[in-house]
Coordinates of C-alpha atoms in Angstrom, one line a residue:
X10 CA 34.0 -52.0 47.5
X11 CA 32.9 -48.1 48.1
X12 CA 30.5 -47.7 51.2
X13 CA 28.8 -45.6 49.8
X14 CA 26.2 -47.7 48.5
X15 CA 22.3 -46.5 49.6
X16 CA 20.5 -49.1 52.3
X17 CA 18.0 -50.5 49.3
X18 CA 17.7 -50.0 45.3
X19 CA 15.5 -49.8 42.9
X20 CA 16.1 -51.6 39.4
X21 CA 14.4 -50.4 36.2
X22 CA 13.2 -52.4 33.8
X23 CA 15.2 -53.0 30.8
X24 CA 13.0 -54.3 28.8
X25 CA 10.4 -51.3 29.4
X26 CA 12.9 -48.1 30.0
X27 CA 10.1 -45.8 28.7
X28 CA 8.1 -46.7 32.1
X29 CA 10.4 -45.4 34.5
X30 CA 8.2 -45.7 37.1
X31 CA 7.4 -49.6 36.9
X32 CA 10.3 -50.6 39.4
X33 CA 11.8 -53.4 41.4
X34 CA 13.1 -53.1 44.6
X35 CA 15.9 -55.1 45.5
X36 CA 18.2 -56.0 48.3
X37 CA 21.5 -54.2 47.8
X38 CA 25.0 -55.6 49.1
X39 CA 25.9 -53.0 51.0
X40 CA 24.4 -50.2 53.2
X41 CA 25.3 -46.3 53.4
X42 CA 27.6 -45.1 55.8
X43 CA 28.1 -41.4 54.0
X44 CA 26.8 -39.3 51.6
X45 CA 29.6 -37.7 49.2
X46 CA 28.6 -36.7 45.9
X47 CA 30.8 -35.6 43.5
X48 CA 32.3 -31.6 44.0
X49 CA 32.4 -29.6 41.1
X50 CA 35.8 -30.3 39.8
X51 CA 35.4 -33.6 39.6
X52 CA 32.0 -33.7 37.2
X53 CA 34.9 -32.9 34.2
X54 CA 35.2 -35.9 31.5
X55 CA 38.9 -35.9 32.0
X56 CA 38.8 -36.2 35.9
X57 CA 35.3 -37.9 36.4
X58 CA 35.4 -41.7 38.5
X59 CA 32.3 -42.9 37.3
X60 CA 32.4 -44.4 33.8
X61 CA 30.7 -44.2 30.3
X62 CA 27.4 -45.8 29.8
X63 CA 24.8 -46.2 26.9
X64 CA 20.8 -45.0 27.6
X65 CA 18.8 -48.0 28.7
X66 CA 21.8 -48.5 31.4
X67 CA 22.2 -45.2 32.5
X68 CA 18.3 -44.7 32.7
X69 CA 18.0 -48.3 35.2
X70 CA 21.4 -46.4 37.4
X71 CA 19.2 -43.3 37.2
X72 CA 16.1 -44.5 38.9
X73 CA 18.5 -46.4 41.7
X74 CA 20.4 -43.0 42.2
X75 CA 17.1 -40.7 42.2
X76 CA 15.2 -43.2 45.2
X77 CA 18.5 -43.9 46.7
X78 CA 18.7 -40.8 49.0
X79 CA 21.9 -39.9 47.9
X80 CA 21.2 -36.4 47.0
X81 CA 17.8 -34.8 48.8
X82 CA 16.7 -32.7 45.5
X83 CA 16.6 -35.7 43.5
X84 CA 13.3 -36.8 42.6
X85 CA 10.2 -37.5 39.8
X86 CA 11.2 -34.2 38.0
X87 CA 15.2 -35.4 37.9
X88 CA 14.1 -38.5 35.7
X89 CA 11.5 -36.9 34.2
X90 CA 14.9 -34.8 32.7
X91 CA 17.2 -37.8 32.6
X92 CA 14.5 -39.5 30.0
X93 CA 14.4 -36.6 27.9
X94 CA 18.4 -36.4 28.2
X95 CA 18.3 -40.5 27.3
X96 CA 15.7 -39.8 24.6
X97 CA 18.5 -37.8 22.7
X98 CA 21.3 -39.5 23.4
X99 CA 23.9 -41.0 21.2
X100 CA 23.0 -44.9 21.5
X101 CA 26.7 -46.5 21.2
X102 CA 28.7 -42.8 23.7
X103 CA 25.9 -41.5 25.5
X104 CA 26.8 -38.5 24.1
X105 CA 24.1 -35.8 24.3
X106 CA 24.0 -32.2 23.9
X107 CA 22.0 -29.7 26.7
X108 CA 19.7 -27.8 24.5
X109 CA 18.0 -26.3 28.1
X110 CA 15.2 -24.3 25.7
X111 CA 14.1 -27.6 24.1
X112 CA 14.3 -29.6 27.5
X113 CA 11.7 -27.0 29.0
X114 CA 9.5 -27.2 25.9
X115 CA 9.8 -31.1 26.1
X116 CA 8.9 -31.4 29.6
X117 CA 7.1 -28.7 30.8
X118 CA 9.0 -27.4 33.5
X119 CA 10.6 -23.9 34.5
X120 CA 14.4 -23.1 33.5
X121 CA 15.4 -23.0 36.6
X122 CA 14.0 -26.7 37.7
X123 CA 15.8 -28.2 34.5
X124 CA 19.0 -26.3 35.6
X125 CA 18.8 -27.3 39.3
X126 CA 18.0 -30.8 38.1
X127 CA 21.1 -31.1 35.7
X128 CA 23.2 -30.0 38.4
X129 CA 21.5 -33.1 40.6
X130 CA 22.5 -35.5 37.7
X131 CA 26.1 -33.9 38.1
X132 CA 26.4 -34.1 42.0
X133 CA 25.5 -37.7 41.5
X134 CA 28.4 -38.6 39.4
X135 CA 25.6 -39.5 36.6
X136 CA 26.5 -36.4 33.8
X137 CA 29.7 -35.4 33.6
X138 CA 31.2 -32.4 31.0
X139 CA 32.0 -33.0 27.6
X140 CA 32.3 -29.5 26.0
X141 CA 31.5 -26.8 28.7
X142 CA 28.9 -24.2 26.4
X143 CA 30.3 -20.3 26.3
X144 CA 27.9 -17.4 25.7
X145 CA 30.7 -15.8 24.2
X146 CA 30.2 -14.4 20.4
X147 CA 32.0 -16.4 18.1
X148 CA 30.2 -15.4 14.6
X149 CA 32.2 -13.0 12.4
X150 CA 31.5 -9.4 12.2
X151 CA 28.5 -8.9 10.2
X152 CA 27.0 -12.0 11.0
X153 CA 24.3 -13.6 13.2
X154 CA 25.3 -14.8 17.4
X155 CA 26.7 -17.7 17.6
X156 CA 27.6 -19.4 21.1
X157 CA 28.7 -22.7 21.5
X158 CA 26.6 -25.7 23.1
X159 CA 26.9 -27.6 25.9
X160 CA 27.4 -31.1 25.8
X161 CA 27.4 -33.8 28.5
X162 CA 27.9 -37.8 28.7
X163 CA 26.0 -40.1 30.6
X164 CA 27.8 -41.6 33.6
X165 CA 27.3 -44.4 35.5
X166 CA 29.0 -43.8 39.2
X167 CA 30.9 -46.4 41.1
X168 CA 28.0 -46.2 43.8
X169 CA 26.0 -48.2 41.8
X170 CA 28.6 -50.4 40.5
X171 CA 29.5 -51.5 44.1
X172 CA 25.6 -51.9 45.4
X173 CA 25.3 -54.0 42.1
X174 CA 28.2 -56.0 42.2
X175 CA 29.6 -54.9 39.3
X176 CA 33.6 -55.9 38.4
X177 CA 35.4 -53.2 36.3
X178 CA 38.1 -53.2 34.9
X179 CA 40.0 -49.9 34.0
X180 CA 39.4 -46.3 35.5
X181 CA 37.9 -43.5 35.4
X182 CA 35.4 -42.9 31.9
X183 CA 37.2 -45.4 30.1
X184 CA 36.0 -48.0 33.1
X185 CA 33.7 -50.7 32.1
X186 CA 32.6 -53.7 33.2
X187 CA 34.6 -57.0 33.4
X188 CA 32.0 -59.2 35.7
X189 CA 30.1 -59.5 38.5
X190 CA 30.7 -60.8 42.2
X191 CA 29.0 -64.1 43.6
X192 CA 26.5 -61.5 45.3
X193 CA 25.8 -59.6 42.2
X194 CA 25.4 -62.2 40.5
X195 CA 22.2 -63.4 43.2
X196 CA 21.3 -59.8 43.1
X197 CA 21.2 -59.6 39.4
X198 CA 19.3 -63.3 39.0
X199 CA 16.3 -61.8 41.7
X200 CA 16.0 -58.7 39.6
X201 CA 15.7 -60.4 36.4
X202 CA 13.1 -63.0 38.5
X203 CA 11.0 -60.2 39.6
X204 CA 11.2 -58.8 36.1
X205 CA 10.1 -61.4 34.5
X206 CA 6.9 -62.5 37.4
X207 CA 6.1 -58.5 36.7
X208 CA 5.7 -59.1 32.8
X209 CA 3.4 -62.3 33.1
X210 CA 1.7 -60.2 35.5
X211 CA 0.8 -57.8 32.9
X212 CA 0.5 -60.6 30.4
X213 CA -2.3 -62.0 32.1
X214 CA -3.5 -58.9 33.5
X215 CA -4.1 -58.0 29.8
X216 CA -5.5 -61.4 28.5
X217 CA -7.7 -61.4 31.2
X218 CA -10.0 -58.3 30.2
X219 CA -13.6 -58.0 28.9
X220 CA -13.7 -60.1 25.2
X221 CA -9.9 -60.7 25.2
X222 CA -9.9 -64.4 24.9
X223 CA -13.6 -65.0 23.9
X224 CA -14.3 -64.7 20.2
X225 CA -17.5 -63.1 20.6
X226 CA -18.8 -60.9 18.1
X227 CA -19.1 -57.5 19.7
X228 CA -20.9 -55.9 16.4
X229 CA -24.2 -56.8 15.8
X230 CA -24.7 -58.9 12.8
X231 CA -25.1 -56.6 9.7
X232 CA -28.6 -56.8 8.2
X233 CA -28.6 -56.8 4.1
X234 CA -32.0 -55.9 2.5
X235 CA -33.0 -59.0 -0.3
X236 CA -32.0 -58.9 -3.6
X237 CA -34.6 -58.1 -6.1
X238 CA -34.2 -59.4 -9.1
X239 CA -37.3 -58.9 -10.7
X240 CA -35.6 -56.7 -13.3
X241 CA -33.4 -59.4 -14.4
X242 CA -36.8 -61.3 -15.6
X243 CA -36.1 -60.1 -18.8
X244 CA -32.5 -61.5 -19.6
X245 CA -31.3 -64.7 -21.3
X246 CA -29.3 -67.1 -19.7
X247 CA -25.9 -67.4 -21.3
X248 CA -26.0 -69.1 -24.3
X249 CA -24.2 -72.4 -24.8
X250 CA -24.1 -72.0 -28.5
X251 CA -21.0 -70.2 -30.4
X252 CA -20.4 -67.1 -30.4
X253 CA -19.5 -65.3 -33.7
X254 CA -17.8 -62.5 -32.2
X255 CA -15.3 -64.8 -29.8
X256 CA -12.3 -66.2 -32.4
X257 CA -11.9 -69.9 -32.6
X258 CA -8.5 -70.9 -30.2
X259 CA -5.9 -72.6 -33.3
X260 CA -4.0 -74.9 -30.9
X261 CA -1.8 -75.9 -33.9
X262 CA -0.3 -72.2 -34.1
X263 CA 0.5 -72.5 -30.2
X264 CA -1.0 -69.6 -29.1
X265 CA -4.4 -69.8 -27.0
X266 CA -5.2 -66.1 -25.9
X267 CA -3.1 -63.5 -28.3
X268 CA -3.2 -63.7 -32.2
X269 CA 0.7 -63.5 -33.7
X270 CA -0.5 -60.9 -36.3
X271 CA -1.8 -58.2 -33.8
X272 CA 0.1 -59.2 -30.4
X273 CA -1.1 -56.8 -27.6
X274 CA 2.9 -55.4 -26.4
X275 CA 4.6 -54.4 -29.5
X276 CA 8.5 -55.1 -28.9
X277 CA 11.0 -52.8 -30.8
X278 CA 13.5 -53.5 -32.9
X279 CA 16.3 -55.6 -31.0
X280 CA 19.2 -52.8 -30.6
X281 CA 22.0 -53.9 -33.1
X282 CA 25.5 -55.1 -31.6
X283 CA 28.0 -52.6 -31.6
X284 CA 30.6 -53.1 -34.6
X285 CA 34.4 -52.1 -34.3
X286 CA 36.2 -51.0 -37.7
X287 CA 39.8 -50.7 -38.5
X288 CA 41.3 -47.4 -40.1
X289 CA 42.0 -49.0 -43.6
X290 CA 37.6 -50.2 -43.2
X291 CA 38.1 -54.2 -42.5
X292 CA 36.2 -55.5 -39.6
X293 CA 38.2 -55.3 -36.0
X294 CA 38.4 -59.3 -34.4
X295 CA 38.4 -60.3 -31.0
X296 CA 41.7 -60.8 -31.6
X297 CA 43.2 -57.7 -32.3
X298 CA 41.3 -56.3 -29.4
X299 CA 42.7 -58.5 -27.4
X300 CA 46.5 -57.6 -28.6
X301 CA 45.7 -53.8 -28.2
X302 CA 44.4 -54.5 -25.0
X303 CA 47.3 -56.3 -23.3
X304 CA 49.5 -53.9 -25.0
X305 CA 47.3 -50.9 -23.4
X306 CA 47.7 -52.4 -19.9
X307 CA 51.1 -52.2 -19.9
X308 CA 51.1 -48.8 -20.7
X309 CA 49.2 -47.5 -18.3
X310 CA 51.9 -48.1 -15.1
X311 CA 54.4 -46.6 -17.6
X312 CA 52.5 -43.3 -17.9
X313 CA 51.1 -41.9 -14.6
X314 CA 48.3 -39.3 -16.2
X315 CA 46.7 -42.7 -18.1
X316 CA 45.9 -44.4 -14.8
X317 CA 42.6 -41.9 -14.7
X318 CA 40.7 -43.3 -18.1
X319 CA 39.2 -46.8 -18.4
X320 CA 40.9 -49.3 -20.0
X321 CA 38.7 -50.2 -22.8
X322 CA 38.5 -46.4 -23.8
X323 CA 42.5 -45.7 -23.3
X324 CA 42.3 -48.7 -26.1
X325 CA 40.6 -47.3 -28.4
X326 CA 42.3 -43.7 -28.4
X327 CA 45.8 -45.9 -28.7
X328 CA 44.6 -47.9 -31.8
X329 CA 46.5 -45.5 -33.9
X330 CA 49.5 -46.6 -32.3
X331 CA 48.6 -50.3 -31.5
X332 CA 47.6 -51.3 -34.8
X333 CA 50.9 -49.8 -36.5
X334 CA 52.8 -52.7 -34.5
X335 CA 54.0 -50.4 -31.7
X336 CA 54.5 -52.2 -28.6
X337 CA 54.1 -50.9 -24.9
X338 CA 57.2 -49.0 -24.5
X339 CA 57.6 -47.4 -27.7
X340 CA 53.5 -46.5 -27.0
X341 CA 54.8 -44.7 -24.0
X342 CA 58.3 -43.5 -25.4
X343 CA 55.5 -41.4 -27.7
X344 CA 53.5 -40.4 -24.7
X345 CA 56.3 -39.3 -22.4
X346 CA 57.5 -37.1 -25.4
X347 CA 54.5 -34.6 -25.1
X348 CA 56.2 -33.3 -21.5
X349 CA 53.0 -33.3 -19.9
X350 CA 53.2 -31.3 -16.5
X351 CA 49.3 -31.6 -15.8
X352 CA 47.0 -34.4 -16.1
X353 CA 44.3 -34.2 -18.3
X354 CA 40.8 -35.2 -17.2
X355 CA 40.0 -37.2 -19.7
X356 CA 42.7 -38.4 -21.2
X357 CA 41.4 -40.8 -24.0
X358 CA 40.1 -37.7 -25.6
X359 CA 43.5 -35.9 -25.0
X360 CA 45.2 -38.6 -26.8
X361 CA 42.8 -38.9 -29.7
X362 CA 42.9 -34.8 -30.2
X363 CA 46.8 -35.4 -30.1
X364 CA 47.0 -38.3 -32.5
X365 CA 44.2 -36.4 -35.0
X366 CA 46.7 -34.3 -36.6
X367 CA 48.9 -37.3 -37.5
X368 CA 46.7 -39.4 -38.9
X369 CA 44.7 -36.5 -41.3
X370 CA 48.3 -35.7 -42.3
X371 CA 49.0 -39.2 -43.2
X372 CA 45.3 -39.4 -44.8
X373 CA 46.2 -36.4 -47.3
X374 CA 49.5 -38.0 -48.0
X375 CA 47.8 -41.0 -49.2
X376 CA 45.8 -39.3 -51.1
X377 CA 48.2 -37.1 -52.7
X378 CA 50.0 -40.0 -53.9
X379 CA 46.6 -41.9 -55.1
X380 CA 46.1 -38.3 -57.4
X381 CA 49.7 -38.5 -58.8
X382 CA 49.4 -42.2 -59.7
X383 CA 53.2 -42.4 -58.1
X384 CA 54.4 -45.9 -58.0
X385 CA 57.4 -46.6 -55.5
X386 CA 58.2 -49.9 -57.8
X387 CA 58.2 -48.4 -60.7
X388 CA 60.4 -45.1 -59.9
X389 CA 63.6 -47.3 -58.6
X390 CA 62.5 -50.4 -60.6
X391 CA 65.6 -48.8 -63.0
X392 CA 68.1 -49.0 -60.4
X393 CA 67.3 -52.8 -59.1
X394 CA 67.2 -54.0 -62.3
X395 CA 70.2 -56.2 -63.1
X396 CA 71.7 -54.5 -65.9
X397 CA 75.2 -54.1 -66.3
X398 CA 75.3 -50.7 -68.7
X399 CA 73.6 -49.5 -65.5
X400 CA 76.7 -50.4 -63.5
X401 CA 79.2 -48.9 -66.2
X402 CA 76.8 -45.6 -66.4
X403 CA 77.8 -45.4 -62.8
X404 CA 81.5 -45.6 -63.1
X405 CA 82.3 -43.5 -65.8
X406 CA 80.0 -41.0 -64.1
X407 CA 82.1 -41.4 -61.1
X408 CA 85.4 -41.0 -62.8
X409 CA 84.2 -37.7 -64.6
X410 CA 83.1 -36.4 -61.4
X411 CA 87.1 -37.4 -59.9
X412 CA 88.5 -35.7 -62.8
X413 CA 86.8 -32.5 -63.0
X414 CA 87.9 -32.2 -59.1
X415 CA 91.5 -32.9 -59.4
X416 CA 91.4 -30.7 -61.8
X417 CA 90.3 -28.2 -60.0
X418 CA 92.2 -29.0 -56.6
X419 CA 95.1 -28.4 -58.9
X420 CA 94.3 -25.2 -60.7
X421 CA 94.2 -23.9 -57.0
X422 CA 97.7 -25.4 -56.3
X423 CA 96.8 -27.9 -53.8
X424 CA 98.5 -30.9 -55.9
X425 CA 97.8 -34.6 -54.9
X426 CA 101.1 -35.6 -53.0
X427 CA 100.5 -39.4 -53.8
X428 CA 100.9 -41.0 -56.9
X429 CA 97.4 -43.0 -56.9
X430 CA 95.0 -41.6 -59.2
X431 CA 91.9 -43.0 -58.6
X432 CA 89.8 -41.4 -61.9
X433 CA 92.2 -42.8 -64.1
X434 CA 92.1 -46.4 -62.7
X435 CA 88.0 -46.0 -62.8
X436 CA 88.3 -45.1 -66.5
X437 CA 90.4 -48.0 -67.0
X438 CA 88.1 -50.3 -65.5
X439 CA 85.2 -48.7 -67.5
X440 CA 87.3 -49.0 -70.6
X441 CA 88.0 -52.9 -70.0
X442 CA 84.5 -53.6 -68.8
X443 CA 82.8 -56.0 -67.0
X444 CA 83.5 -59.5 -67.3
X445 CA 80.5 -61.6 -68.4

């Protein structure tokens, strides 16, 4: 435990840190021996003792350290700084940049006071440097001057930690604390007890005043002039009678305020469900989608620049493919054969412009056939028929064919060394014919 902790404290309230001057003294647990406050090089972040804080905490160490004696220019005008320093700070670091123009605006004193005040706040071990600010010019030519800030976090030192019986565990900035001693813990139960006496003080205080608890009316009662109504001589009561122009309620219809005819809120026409088609015009099932979409999803890990498009739309740009039985790796065998190197951005509608060509070329082929009346069936129907002349046609066609070229592989001299000659044993076999 430092000894460097003042002869008596005083606590801020931390449920009030806006009243800074509301305070509570208390007992400390040590007295002061020596005054050292922190030198210059040790007010860095990086070599600092004292150790991070957030605002309502470091604005309660800020009132002990400004009546604790430790540092003779501390005073009124070094909180009045430190709340406008807490006022801005970042609630979680205690991060908070200088802005010394907007502290003298905010507060009302000279540049110089705020200045020599800071440099209290750092002698105390209460601000330490975050980013030191440079006047230095660092716009680019042609531009406005730019400096950069300065920027400071709030610090609680170890003075305070050790009047207040505070454990901590680590070092340094990154020091927080852990606990408390058996005498902080008294020290910390009184202060709360005198907090809390000073609040019921005030609570009383202020339910105590003139009209506070007494519901008395403090207005005088407001005076309204009678009512004439000798104007009103001249009307009828209401009649009890019918009235012609009010329609007769028809419970049987169920409806007791708004006619069916002429309802007040005109609805619009129910929008229409959205119909899928095939290419050859039948009606798309559920089912179908379904199968396109299964087949869809396993295309996508198989093609890298499809993982940007939906699924549902990816389906229908593959329906080309999907519905002509392909499955998922022939679907991507197709895709892979483009040799994309980019990725399109939408590529549903890179697929459909791809597939476009294909399917109007196939459309015109169909059609080309329809106008030619060309029927597949009936064109070979002469060669699947089971005709044997068709069969003997064949042959002797065959054995022409043989003859006419050994005739000419031997006009050229290139005689057949074997003795087989195959037209002649097809003309035989045509000449026998086929057996029945």
């Amino acid at each position: 435990m430092s000894d460097l902790a003042p002869p008596r404290g005083l606590l801020l309230d931390a449920r009030t840190p806006e009243a800074l001057g509301a305070t509570t003294a208390v007992e400390p647990l040590v007295a002061l021996s020596a005054v050292q406050l922190v030198t210059e090089e040790d007010q860095d972040v990086l070599r600092t003792r004292s150790r991070r804080a957030e605002p309502q905490a470091w604005l309660r160490a800020m009132v002990w350290l400004a009546d604790s004696g430790l540092d003779q220019g501390a005073g009124p005008s070094t909180l009045l700084v430190a709340r406008d320093l807490a006022a801005r700070m970042d609630y979680r670091r205690g991060i908070v940049i200088y802005d010394l123009a907007g502290v003298v605006t905010r507060t009302g004193l000279s540049k110089a006071t705020v200045k020599r005040h800071v440099r209290v706040l750092r002698r105390l071990g209460a601000l330490v440097w975050m980013v030191r600010g440079s006047k230095r010019n660092l716009a680019l030519p042609g531009e406005q001057y730019m400096a950069t800030a300065a920027i400071y976090g709030a610090v609680i030192p170890p003075v305070y930690d050790d009047a207040m019986g505070h454990r901590l565990t680590g070092a340094g900035y990154g020091a927080r604390v852990c606990g408390v001693t058996p005498g902080g813990r008294e020290l910390a139960i009184a202060g709360a007890t005198a907090r809390s006496d000073a609040r019921q003080e005030q609570r009383r205080t202020s339910r105590s005043g003139p009209g506070a608890r007494r519901k008395v009316r403090t207005v005088p009662p407001v005076e309204n002039r009678a009512v004439d109504n000798s104007c009103s001589t001249c009307h009828e009561p209401h009649s009890l009678g019918r009235n012609s122009q009010i329609p007769i309620v028809d419970a049987e219809r169920g409806c007791n305020y708004t006619s069916r005819e002429h309802p007040k809120c005109l609805k619009g026409p129910c929008p229409s469900r959205r119909i899928s088609w095939n290419a050859d015009g039948s009606r798309r099932t559920a089912r179908e989608t379904r199968a396109a979409i299964r087949v869809t999803q396993q295309v996508r890990p198989l093609v890298n620049w499809t993982q940007a498009e939906d699924l549902r739309p990816l389906e229908v740009a593959l329906r080309p493919l999907t519905d002509a039985g392909w499955d998922a790796h022939m679907v991507a065998a197709e895709l892979h054969s483009w040799m994309l190197t980019w990725r399109p951005a939408r590529p549903a509608a890179y697929i459909r412009a791809r597939l476009a060509p294909q399917a109007a070329a196939e459309h015109a082929a169909a059609a080309l056939e329809a106008a030619e009346s060309w029927n597949a069936s009936a064109a070979f129907g002469a060669f699947t028929a089971p005709r044997a002349e068709l069969l003997l046609d064949l042959l002797q066609g065959v054995a022409a064919g043989m003859a006419a070229y050994s005739a000419m592989q031997a006009a050229r001299g290139l005689d057949d060394l074997t003795d087989f000659d195959a037209a002649a044993d097809v003309a035989a076999f045509c000449a026998a014919g086929i057996p029945a």
